[in-house]
PDB file of C-alpha atoms in Angstrom:
ATOM      1  CA  MET A 116      13.937 -14.637   9.198  1.00  0.00           C
ATOM      2  CA  PRO A 117      13.145 -15.725  12.604  1.00  0.00           C
ATOM      3  CA  ILE A 118       9.363 -15.498  13.666  1.00  0.00           C
ATOM      4  CA  PRO A 119       8.231 -15.854  17.374  1.00  0.00           C
ATOM      5  CA  SER A 120       6.565 -19.231  17.781  1.00  0.00           C
ATOM      6  CA  VAL A 121       3.520 -17.660  19.342  1.00  0.00           C
ATOM      7  CA  PHE A 122       2.856 -15.813  16.226  1.00  0.00           C
ATOM      8  CA  GLU A 123       3.573 -18.892  13.957  1.00  0.00           C
ATOM      9  CA  GLU A 124       0.831 -20.846  15.954  1.00  0.00           C
ATOM     10  CA  LEU A 125      -2.012 -18.367  15.123  1.00  0.00           C
ATOM     11  CA  PRO A 126      -4.466 -18.856  12.385  1.00  0.00           C
ATOM     12  CA  PRO A 127      -3.390 -17.190   9.251  1.00  0.00           C
ATOM     13  CA  VAL A 128      -6.468 -14.807   9.143  1.00  0.00           C
ATOM     14  CA  LEU A 129      -5.414 -13.610  12.708  1.00  0.00           C
ATOM     15  CA  GLN A 130      -1.807 -13.420  11.615  1.00  0.00           C
ATOM     16  CA  ALA A 131      -3.032 -11.158   8.729  1.00  0.00           C
ATOM     17  CA  LEU A 132      -5.054  -8.992  11.107  1.00  0.00           C
ATOM     18  CA  ILE A 133      -2.184  -8.366  13.213  1.00  0.00           C
ATOM     19  CA  ALA A 134      -0.081  -7.542  10.279  1.00  0.00           C
ATOM     20  CA  GLY A 135      -2.786  -5.279   8.934  1.00  0.00           C
ATOM     21  CA  LEU A 136      -2.826  -3.333  12.339  1.00  0.00           C
ATOM     22  CA  PHE A 137       0.887  -3.103  12.082  1.00  0.00           C
ATOM     23  CA  THR A 138       0.766  -1.317   8.688  1.00  0.00           C
ATOM     24  CA  TRP A 139      -2.055   0.997  10.054  1.00  0.00           C
ATOM     25  CA  GLY A 140       0.070   1.846  13.049  1.00  0.00           C
ATOM     26  CA  LEU A 141       2.929   3.059  11.103  1.00  0.00           C
ATOM     27  CA  THR A 142       0.648   5.204   8.920  1.00  0.00           C
ATOM     28  CA  ALA A 143      -0.721   6.678  12.245  1.00  0.00           C
ATOM     29  CA  LEU A 144       2.874   7.154  13.187  1.00  0.00           C
ATOM     30  CA  GLY A 145       3.631   9.093  10.125  1.00  0.00           C
ATOM     31  CA  ALA A 146       0.481  11.315  10.698  1.00  0.00           C
ATOM     32  CA  SER A 147       1.650  11.964  14.384  1.00  0.00           C
ATOM     33  CA  LEU A 148       4.564  13.992  13.026  1.00  0.00           C
ATOM     34  CA  VAL A 149       1.978  16.832  12.694  1.00  0.00           C
ATOM     35  CA  PHE A 150       2.123  17.287  16.453  1.00  0.00           C
ATOM     36  CA  PHE A 151       5.874  18.284  16.037  1.00  0.00           C
ATOM     37  CA  LEU A 152       6.234  19.726  12.615  1.00  0.00           C
ATOM     38  CA  ARG A 153       3.999  22.237  10.652  1.00  0.00           C
ATOM     39  CA  GLU A 154       5.216  21.204   7.196  1.00  0.00           C
ATOM     40  CA  VAL A 155       7.835  18.892   5.567  1.00  0.00           C
ATOM     41  CA  PRO A 156      10.320  20.099   3.063  1.00  0.00           C
ATOM     42  CA  ARG A 157       8.925  19.280  -0.489  1.00  0.00           C
ATOM     43  CA  LYS A 158      12.331  17.538  -1.547  1.00  0.00           C
ATOM     44  CA  LEU A 159      12.025  15.265   1.461  1.00  0.00           C
ATOM     45  CA  PHE A 160       8.458  14.540   0.824  1.00  0.00           C
ATOM     46  CA  ASP A 161       9.123  13.671  -2.846  1.00  0.00           C
ATOM     47  CA  ALA A 162      11.976  11.475  -1.899  1.00  0.00           C
ATOM     48  CA  LEU A 163       9.703   9.568   0.599  1.00  0.00           C
ATOM     49  CA  LEU A 164       7.087   9.175  -2.016  1.00  0.00           C
ATOM     50  CA  GLY A 165       9.635   7.873  -4.608  1.00  0.00           C
ATOM     51  CA  PHE A 166      10.922   5.512  -1.966  1.00  0.00           C
ATOM     52  CA  SER A 167       7.488   4.163  -1.204  1.00  0.00           C
ATOM     53  CA  GLY A 168       6.896   3.543  -5.005  1.00  0.00           C
ATOM     54  CA  GLY A 169      10.173   1.492  -5.166  1.00  0.00           C
ATOM     55  CA  VAL A 170       9.226  -0.585  -2.157  1.00  0.00           C
ATOM     56  CA  MET A 171       5.711  -1.395  -3.629  1.00  0.00           C
ATOM     57  CA  LEU A 172       7.225  -2.136  -7.002  1.00  0.00           C
ATOM     58  CA  ALA A 173       9.809  -4.654  -5.555  1.00  0.00           C
ATOM     59  CA  ALA A 174       7.177  -6.175  -3.369  1.00  0.00           C
ATOM     60  CA  SER A 175       4.760  -6.565  -6.272  1.00  0.00           C
ATOM     61  CA  TYR A 176       7.431  -8.943  -7.919  1.00  0.00           C
ATOM     62  CA  TRP A 177       9.238 -10.677  -5.213  1.00  0.00           C
ATOM     63  CA  SER A 178       6.431 -11.153  -2.674  1.00  0.00           C
ATOM     64  CA  LEU A 179       3.524 -11.475  -4.891  1.00  0.00           C
ATOM     65  CA  LEU A 180       4.229 -12.203  -8.666  1.00  0.00           C
ATOM     66  CA  ALA A 181       7.206 -14.740  -8.315  1.00  0.00           C
ATOM     67  CA  PRO A 182       5.238 -16.972  -5.793  1.00  0.00           C
ATOM     68  CA  ALA A 183       2.055 -16.653  -8.052  1.00  0.00           C
ATOM     69  CA  ILE A 184       4.226 -18.010 -10.938  1.00  0.00           C
ATOM     70  CA  GLU A 185       5.817 -20.748  -8.750  1.00  0.00           C
ATOM     71  CA  ILE A 186       2.374 -21.942  -7.477  1.00  0.00           C
ATOM     72  CA  SER A 187       0.908 -21.809 -11.090  1.00  0.00           C
ATOM     73  CA  ALA A 188       3.683 -24.122 -12.346  1.00  0.00           C
ATOM     74  CA  HIS A 189       2.019 -27.012 -10.291  1.00  0.00           C
ATOM     75  CA  GLY A 190      -1.446 -26.393 -11.811  1.00  0.00           C
ATOM     76  CA  SER A 191      -3.099 -27.653 -15.014  1.00  0.00           C
ATOM     77  CA  LEU A 192      -3.005 -24.297 -16.914  1.00  0.00           C
ATOM     78  CA  PRO A 193       0.119 -22.833 -18.495  1.00  0.00           C
ATOM     79  CA  LYS A 194       1.986 -21.244 -15.563  1.00  0.00           C
ATOM     80  CA  TRP A 195       1.833 -17.618 -16.887  1.00  0.00           C
ATOM     81  CA  ILE A 196      -2.093 -17.688 -17.252  1.00  0.00           C
ATOM     82  CA  PRO A 197      -3.143 -17.347 -13.471  1.00  0.00           C
ATOM     83  CA  PRO A 198      -0.617 -14.572 -12.769  1.00  0.00           C
ATOM     84  CA  ALA A 199      -1.391 -12.581 -16.132  1.00  0.00           C
ATOM     85  CA  VAL A 200      -5.220 -12.888 -15.457  1.00  0.00           C
ATOM     86  CA  GLY A 201      -4.669 -11.873 -11.756  1.00  0.00           C
ATOM     87  CA  PHE A 202      -2.395  -8.957 -12.534  1.00  0.00           C
ATOM     88  CA  ALA A 203      -4.714  -7.666 -15.208  1.00  0.00           C
ATOM     89  CA  LEU A 204      -7.845  -7.771 -12.915  1.00  0.00           C
ATOM     90  CA  GLY A 205      -5.989  -6.258 -10.155  1.00  0.00           C
ATOM     91  CA  GLY A 206      -5.091  -3.041 -12.335  1.00  0.00           C
ATOM     92  CA  PHE A 207      -8.589  -3.077 -13.731  1.00  0.00           C
ATOM     93  CA  PHE A 208     -10.034  -3.039 -10.152  1.00  0.00           C
ATOM     94  CA  LEU A 209      -7.975  -0.180  -9.025  1.00  0.00           C
ATOM     95  CA  TRP A 210      -8.926   1.765 -12.347  1.00  0.00           C
ATOM     96  CA  MET A 211     -12.597   1.155 -11.608  1.00  0.00           C
ATOM     97  CA  LEU A 212     -12.220   2.509  -8.087  1.00  0.00           C
ATOM     98  CA  ASP A 213     -10.228   5.506  -9.375  1.00  0.00           C
ATOM     99  CA  CYS A 214     -13.310   6.211 -11.580  1.00  0.00           C
ATOM    100  CA  VAL A 215     -16.071   5.818  -9.028  1.00  0.00           C
ATOM    101  CA  LEU A 216     -14.407   7.040  -5.900  1.00  0.00           C
ATOM    102  CA  PRO A 217     -14.134  10.866  -5.482  1.00  0.00           C
ATOM    103  CA  HIS A 218     -10.387  11.675  -4.451  1.00  0.00           C
ATOM    104  CA  LEU A 219      -7.816  14.397  -4.508  1.00  0.00           C
ATOM    105  CA  HIS A 220      -4.220  13.905  -5.213  1.00  0.00           C
ATOM    106  CA  ILE A 221      -1.722  15.343  -2.770  1.00  0.00           C
ATOM    107  CA  GLY A 222      -0.733  18.989  -3.658  1.00  0.00           C
ATOM    108  CA  LEU A 223      -3.481  19.619  -6.024  1.00  0.00           C
ATOM    109  CA  PRO A 224      -6.400  22.269  -5.601  1.00  0.00           C
ATOM    110  CA  ILE A 225      -9.675  20.860  -4.740  1.00  0.00           C
ATOM    111  CA  GLU A 226     -11.065  21.854  -8.280  1.00  0.00           C
ATOM    112  CA  GLN A 227      -8.886  19.010  -9.659  1.00  0.00           C
ATOM    113  CA  ALA A 228     -10.506  16.286  -7.639  1.00  0.00           C
ATOM    114  CA  GLU A 229     -11.016  13.090  -9.562  1.00  0.00           C
ATOM    115  CA  GLY A 230     -14.031  10.833  -9.815  1.00  0.00           C
ATOM    116  CA  PRO A 231     -17.598  11.681  -9.724  1.00  0.00           C
ATOM    117  CA  PRO A 232     -18.680  15.299  -8.675  1.00  0.00           C
ATOM    118  CA  THR A 233     -18.927  15.579  -4.801  1.00  0.00           C
ATOM    119  CA  THR A 234     -19.487  18.125  -2.003  1.00  0.00           C
ATOM    120  CA  TRP A 235     -16.849  16.277   0.141  1.00  0.00           C
ATOM    121  CA  HIS A 236     -14.276  18.416   2.042  1.00  0.00           C
ATOM    122  CA  ARG A 237     -10.805  18.429   0.969  1.00  0.00           C
ATOM    123  CA  ALA A 238      -9.603  16.380   3.914  1.00  0.00           C
ATOM    124  CA  ILE A 239     -12.031  13.607   2.936  1.00  0.00           C
ATOM    125  CA  LEU A 240     -10.890  13.715  -0.577  1.00  0.00           C
ATOM    126  CA  LEU A 241      -7.309  13.341   0.397  1.00  0.00           C
ATOM    127  CA  VAL A 242      -8.108  10.448   2.710  1.00  0.00           C
ATOM    128  CA  SER A 243     -10.010   8.797  -0.093  1.00  0.00           C
ATOM    129  CA  ALA A 244      -6.988   9.082  -2.337  1.00  0.00           C
ATOM    130  CA  ILE A 245      -4.636   7.421   0.296  1.00  0.00           C
ATOM    131  CA  THR A 246      -7.271   4.855   0.937  1.00  0.00           C
ATOM    132  CA  LEU A 247      -6.874   3.730  -2.809  1.00  0.00           C
ATOM    133  CA  HIS A 248      -3.401   2.983  -1.983  1.00  0.00           C
ATOM    134  CA  ASN A 249      -4.119   0.878   1.057  1.00  0.00           C
ATOM    135  CA  ILE A 250      -6.777  -1.337  -0.344  1.00  0.00           C
ATOM    136  CA  PRO A 251      -4.187  -3.274  -2.557  1.00  0.00           C
ATOM    137  CA  GLU A 252      -1.690  -2.979   0.199  1.00  0.00           C
ATOM    138  CA  GLY A 253      -3.958  -4.700   2.553  1.00  0.00           C
ATOM    139  CA  LEU A 254      -5.069  -7.280   0.269  1.00  0.00           C
ATOM    140  CA  ALA A 255      -1.358  -8.032  -0.473  1.00  0.00           C
ATOM    141  CA  VAL A 256      -0.620  -8.578   3.170  1.00  0.00           C
ATOM    142  CA  GLY A 257      -3.679 -10.734   3.641  1.00  0.00           C
ATOM    143  CA  VAL A 258      -3.030 -13.046   0.697  1.00  0.00           C
ATOM    144  CA  SER A 259       0.488 -13.449   1.694  1.00  0.00           C
ATOM    145  CA  PHE A 260      -0.392 -14.855   5.058  1.00  0.00           C
ATOM    146  CA  GLY A 261      -3.126 -16.953   3.490  1.00  0.00           C
ATOM    147  CA  GLY A 262      -0.593 -18.329   1.153  1.00  0.00           C
ATOM    148  CA  ALA A 263       1.700 -19.304   3.876  1.00  0.00           C
ATOM    149  CA  VAL A 264      -0.562 -22.402   4.308  1.00  0.00           C
ATOM    150  CA  ALA A 265       0.388 -23.731   0.869  1.00  0.00           C
ATOM    151  CA  GLY A 266       3.781 -24.560   2.393  1.00  0.00           C
ATOM    152  CA  LEU A 267       6.047 -23.289  -0.420  1.00  0.00           C
ATOM    153  CA  THR A 268       9.128 -21.457   0.638  1.00  0.00           C
ATOM    154  CA  SER A 269       8.312 -18.226  -1.549  1.00  0.00           C
ATOM    155  CA  THR A 270       4.911 -17.935   0.210  1.00  0.00           C
ATOM    156  CA  GLY A 271       6.016 -18.919   3.545  1.00  0.00           C
ATOM    157  CA  LEU A 272       5.355 -17.068   6.895  1.00  0.00           C
ATOM    158  CA  ALA A 273       8.756 -15.180   6.787  1.00  0.00           C
ATOM    159  CA  SER A 274       8.100 -13.789   3.397  1.00  0.00           C
ATOM    160  CA  ALA A 275       4.701 -12.618   4.436  1.00  0.00           C
ATOM    161  CA  VAL A 276       5.921 -10.933   7.647  1.00  0.00           C
ATOM    162  CA  LEU A 277       8.691  -9.164   5.499  1.00  0.00           C
ATOM    163  CA  LEU A 278       6.003  -7.922   3.034  1.00  0.00           C
ATOM    164  CA  ALA A 279       4.164  -6.581   5.900  1.00  0.00           C
ATOM    165  CA  VAL A 280       7.087  -4.764   7.235  1.00  0.00           C
ATOM    166  CA  GLY A 281       7.927  -3.291   3.778  1.00  0.00           C
ATOM    167  CA  ILE A 282       4.411  -1.969   3.418  1.00  0.00           C
ATOM    168  CA  GLY A 283       4.514  -0.735   6.920  1.00  0.00           C
ATOM    169  CA  ILE A 284       7.677   1.275   6.275  1.00  0.00           C
ATOM    170  CA  GLN A 285       6.186   2.827   3.083  1.00  0.00           C
ATOM    171  CA  ASN A 286       2.917   3.684   4.967  1.00  0.00           C
ATOM    172  CA  PHE A 287       4.734   6.078   7.209  1.00  0.00           C
ATOM    173  CA  PRO A 288       5.007   8.884   4.531  1.00  0.00           C
ATOM    174  CA  GLU A 289       1.482   8.087   3.523  1.00  0.00           C
ATOM    175  CA  GLY A 290       0.176   9.148   6.798  1.00  0.00           C
ATOM    176  CA  MET A 291       2.272  12.196   6.734  1.00  0.00           C
ATOM    177  CA  ALA A 292       1.073  12.922   3.183  1.00  0.00           C
ATOM    178  CA  VAL A 293      -2.559  13.514   4.487  1.00  0.00           C
ATOM    179  CA  ALA A 294      -1.794  15.045   7.843  1.00  0.00           C
ATOM    180  CA  MET A 295       0.928  17.767   6.827  1.00  0.00           C
ATOM    181  CA  PRO A 296      -1.016  19.509   3.909  1.00  0.00           C
ATOM    182  CA  LEU A 297      -4.093  19.854   6.218  1.00  0.00           C
ATOM    183  CA  ARG A 298      -2.008  21.332   8.894  1.00  0.00           C
ATOM    184  CA  GLY A 299      -0.593  23.844   6.462  1.00  0.00           C
ATOM    185  CA  GLU A 300      -4.211  24.992   5.678  1.00  0.00           C
ATOM    186  CA  GLY A 301      -4.925  25.659   9.400  1.00  0.00           C
ATOM    187  CA  VAL A 302      -6.662  22.559  10.497  1.00  0.00           C
ATOM    188  CA  SER A 303      -6.118  21.598  14.088  1.00  0.00           C
ATOM    189  CA  ARG A 304      -3.255  19.028  14.850  1.00  0.00           C
ATOM    190  CA  TRP A 305      -5.756  16.424  16.223  1.00  0.00           C
ATOM    191  CA  LYS A 306      -7.967  16.558  13.239  1.00  0.00           C
ATOM    192  CA  CYS A 307      -4.872  16.309  10.931  1.00  0.00           C
ATOM    193  CA  PHE A 308      -3.861  13.180  12.849  1.00  0.00           C
ATOM    194  CA  TRP A 309      -7.402  11.779  12.680  1.00  0.00           C
ATOM    195  CA  TYR A 310      -7.498  12.053   8.986  1.00  0.00           C
ATOM    196  CA  GLY A 311      -3.950  10.780   8.505  1.00  0.00           C
ATOM    197  CA  GLN A 312      -4.459   7.523  10.295  1.00  0.00           C
ATOM    198  CA  LEU A 313      -8.011   7.083   9.004  1.00  0.00           C
ATOM    199  CA  SER A 314      -6.617   6.515   5.346  1.00  0.00           C
ATOM    200  CA  ALA A 315      -5.233   3.117   6.695  1.00  0.00           C
ATOM    201  CA  VAL A 316      -8.035   1.794   8.564  1.00  0.00           C
ATOM    202  CA  VAL A 317      -9.020  -0.064   5.531  1.00  0.00           C
ATOM    203  CA  GLU A 318      -5.711  -2.149   5.519  1.00  0.00           C
ATOM    204  CA  PRO A 319      -6.453  -4.613   8.553  1.00  0.00           C
ATOM    205  CA  VAL A 320     -10.120  -5.175   6.878  1.00  0.00           C
ATOM    206  CA  ALA A 321      -8.440  -5.766   3.368  1.00  0.00           C
ATOM    207  CA  ALA A 322      -5.769  -8.048   4.941  1.00  0.00           C
ATOM    208  CA  VAL A 323      -8.532 -10.228   6.751  1.00  0.00           C
ATOM    209  CA  VAL A 324     -10.452 -10.339   3.604  1.00  0.00           C
ATOM    210  CA  GLY A 325      -7.555 -11.493   1.569  1.00  0.00           C
ATOM    211  CA  ALA A 326      -6.323 -14.139   3.813  1.00  0.00           C
ATOM    212  CA  ALA A 327      -9.880 -15.498   4.458  1.00  0.00           C
ATOM    213  CA  ALA A 328     -10.470 -15.792   0.746  1.00  0.00           C
ATOM    214  CA  VAL A 329      -7.294 -17.714   0.104  1.00  0.00           C
ATOM    215  CA  VAL A 330      -7.634 -19.964   3.180  1.00  0.00           C
ATOM    216  CA  PHE A 331     -11.198 -21.029   2.194  1.00  0.00           C
ATOM    217  CA  ALA A 332     -10.386 -21.125  -1.566  1.00  0.00           C
ATOM    218  CA  ALA A 333      -6.813 -22.381  -1.873  1.00  0.00           C
ATOM    219  CA  PRO A 334      -6.772 -22.711  -5.828  1.00  0.00           C
ATOM    220  CA  MET A 335      -7.360 -18.950  -6.091  1.00  0.00           C
ATOM    221  CA  LEU A 336      -3.999 -18.262  -4.334  1.00  0.00           C
ATOM    222  CA  PRO A 337      -2.014 -17.367  -7.521  1.00  0.00           C
ATOM    223  CA  TYR A 338      -4.818 -15.196  -8.852  1.00  0.00           C
ATOM    224  CA  ALA A 339      -5.013 -13.286  -5.531  1.00  0.00           C
ATOM    225  CA  LEU A 340      -1.286 -12.811  -5.326  1.00  0.00           C
ATOM    226  CA  SER A 341      -1.041 -11.408  -8.835  1.00  0.00           C
ATOM    227  CA  PHE A 342      -4.308  -9.479  -8.352  1.00  0.00           C
ATOM    228  CA  ALA A 343      -2.703  -7.751  -5.389  1.00  0.00           C
ATOM    229  CA  ALA A 344       0.453  -7.030  -7.459  1.00  0.00           C
ATOM    230  CA  GLY A 345      -1.454  -5.494 -10.262  1.00  0.00           C
ATOM    231  CA  ALA A 346      -3.366  -3.225  -8.082  1.00  0.00           C
ATOM    232  CA  MET A 347      -0.174  -2.088  -6.374  1.00  0.00           C
ATOM    233  CA  VAL A 348       1.588  -1.401  -9.669  1.00  0.00           C
ATOM    234  CA  TYR A 349      -1.382   0.654 -10.888  1.00  0.00           C
ATOM    235  CA  VAL A 350      -1.136   2.818  -7.713  1.00  0.00           C
ATOM    236  CA  VAL A 351       2.592   3.382  -8.096  1.00  0.00           C
ATOM    237  CA  VAL A 352       2.526   4.244 -11.840  1.00  0.00           C
ATOM    238  CA  GLU A 353      -0.907   6.199 -11.722  1.00  0.00           C
ATOM    239  CA  GLU A 354      -0.291   8.218  -8.447  1.00  0.00           C
ATOM    240  CA  LEU A 355       3.007   7.825  -6.584  1.00  0.00           C
ATOM    241  CA  ILE A 356       5.523   8.440  -9.444  1.00  0.00           C
ATOM    242  CA  PRO A 357       3.584  11.481 -10.814  1.00  0.00           C
ATOM    243  CA  GLU A 358       3.099  12.978  -7.488  1.00  0.00           C
ATOM    244  CA  SER A 359       6.741  12.553  -6.403  1.00  0.00           C
ATOM    245  CA  GLN A 360       7.808  14.463  -9.591  1.00  0.00           C
ATOM    246  CA  SER A 361       5.088  17.044  -9.745  1.00  0.00           C
ATOM    247  CA  ALA A 362       7.303  19.679  -7.984  1.00  0.00           C
ATOM    248  CA  GLY A 363      10.144  19.133 -10.466  1.00  0.00           C
ATOM    249  CA  ASN A 364      12.270  16.948  -8.149  1.00  0.00           C
ATOM    250  CA  VAL A 365      12.314  14.287 -10.831  1.00  0.00           C
ATOM    251  CA  ASN A 366      15.981  13.088 -10.394  1.00  0.00           C
ATOM    252  CA  LEU A 367      15.639  12.848  -6.607  1.00  0.00           C
ATOM    253  CA  SER A 368      12.268  11.039  -6.764  1.00  0.00           C
ATOM    254  CA  THR A 369      13.638   8.599  -9.331  1.00  0.00           C
ATOM    255  CA  LEU A 370      16.700   7.927  -7.315  1.00  0.00           C
ATOM    256  CA  SER A 371      14.611   7.472  -4.327  1.00  0.00           C
ATOM    257  CA  LEU A 372      12.360   4.864  -6.060  1.00  0.00           C
ATOM    258  CA  MET A 373      15.410   2.992  -7.150  1.00  0.00           C
ATOM    259  CA  GLY A 374      16.604   3.021  -3.401  1.00  0.00           C
ATOM    260  CA  GLY A 375      13.311   1.715  -2.144  1.00  0.00           C
ATOM    261  CA  PHE A 376      13.174  -1.012  -4.856  1.00  0.00           C
ATOM    262  CA  LEU A 377      16.831  -1.923  -3.957  1.00  0.00           C
ATOM    263  CA  VAL A 378      15.897  -2.109  -0.177  1.00  0.00           C
ATOM    264  CA  MET A 379      12.969  -4.195  -0.502  1.00  0.00           C
ATOM    265  CA  MET A 380      14.466  -6.634  -3.110  1.00  0.00           C
ATOM    266  CA  SER A 381      17.484  -7.052  -0.898  1.00  0.00           C
ATOM    267  CA  LEU A 382      15.378  -7.758   2.318  1.00  0.00           C
ATOM    268  CA  ASP A 383      13.251 -10.290   0.318  1.00  0.00           C
ATOM    269  CA  VAL A 384      15.985 -12.064  -1.194  1.00  0.00           C
ATOM    270  CA  ALA A 385      18.221 -12.177   1.839  1.00  0.00           C
ATOM    271  CA  LEU A 386      15.671 -12.833   4.574  1.00  0.00           C
ATOM    272  CA  GLY A 387      12.549 -14.056   2.754  1.00  0.00           C
TER     273      GLY A 387
END
């Protein structure tokens, strides 16, 4: 996958920041649909959620776990231990956030908000829920760019760029997922857009943190890659899949998930 030479010469942390801004930008683009549409057909929405889940699952393996296993093979521990430890910690981290951060899943009444009791408005609770998605996505982008300094093919710059592109694509419906329900409740278009893009502001920050952590502590790379993978799988299984099927469009969302998985797998194998 050809990468502009100017981008290749940048420090990994700056590359991660640019990639994080790109993924945030596509979230904002999805939220901007609120200026043109009042609502999105539920079947289309569920298909997009399923597609997002498939992209994240494929990226979790080909862009994160597989490189983590390859790097671990050169270490002193059995090669399965660092990926297993990192993966478990990533899932545990998201579970802890899920418990302590008030949030509301898309399409549910505010009475079914999760986490500690709060007086937050519905919009903030929706942003909080999508932000839970974006933390592991930002970390995944960051550790991938940080891992490019390791010089391994599977963690090279092209693979990191491809991961950022894949996450950016699946961020598009996430911005829409926040903005559109609020618009349906009569919130102004500008406020809907603001809340929609706000959910991804954490991604550039998480990307920089992930890249910096790997650059300054290279031995933690396999743990960091698999940590991001575990966190992403947790989000897909705990939130994206149930939400995509909550309206009864089970077959559609399942086929869409497989389509997203196929697209990301094919891109990573062919171009990564």
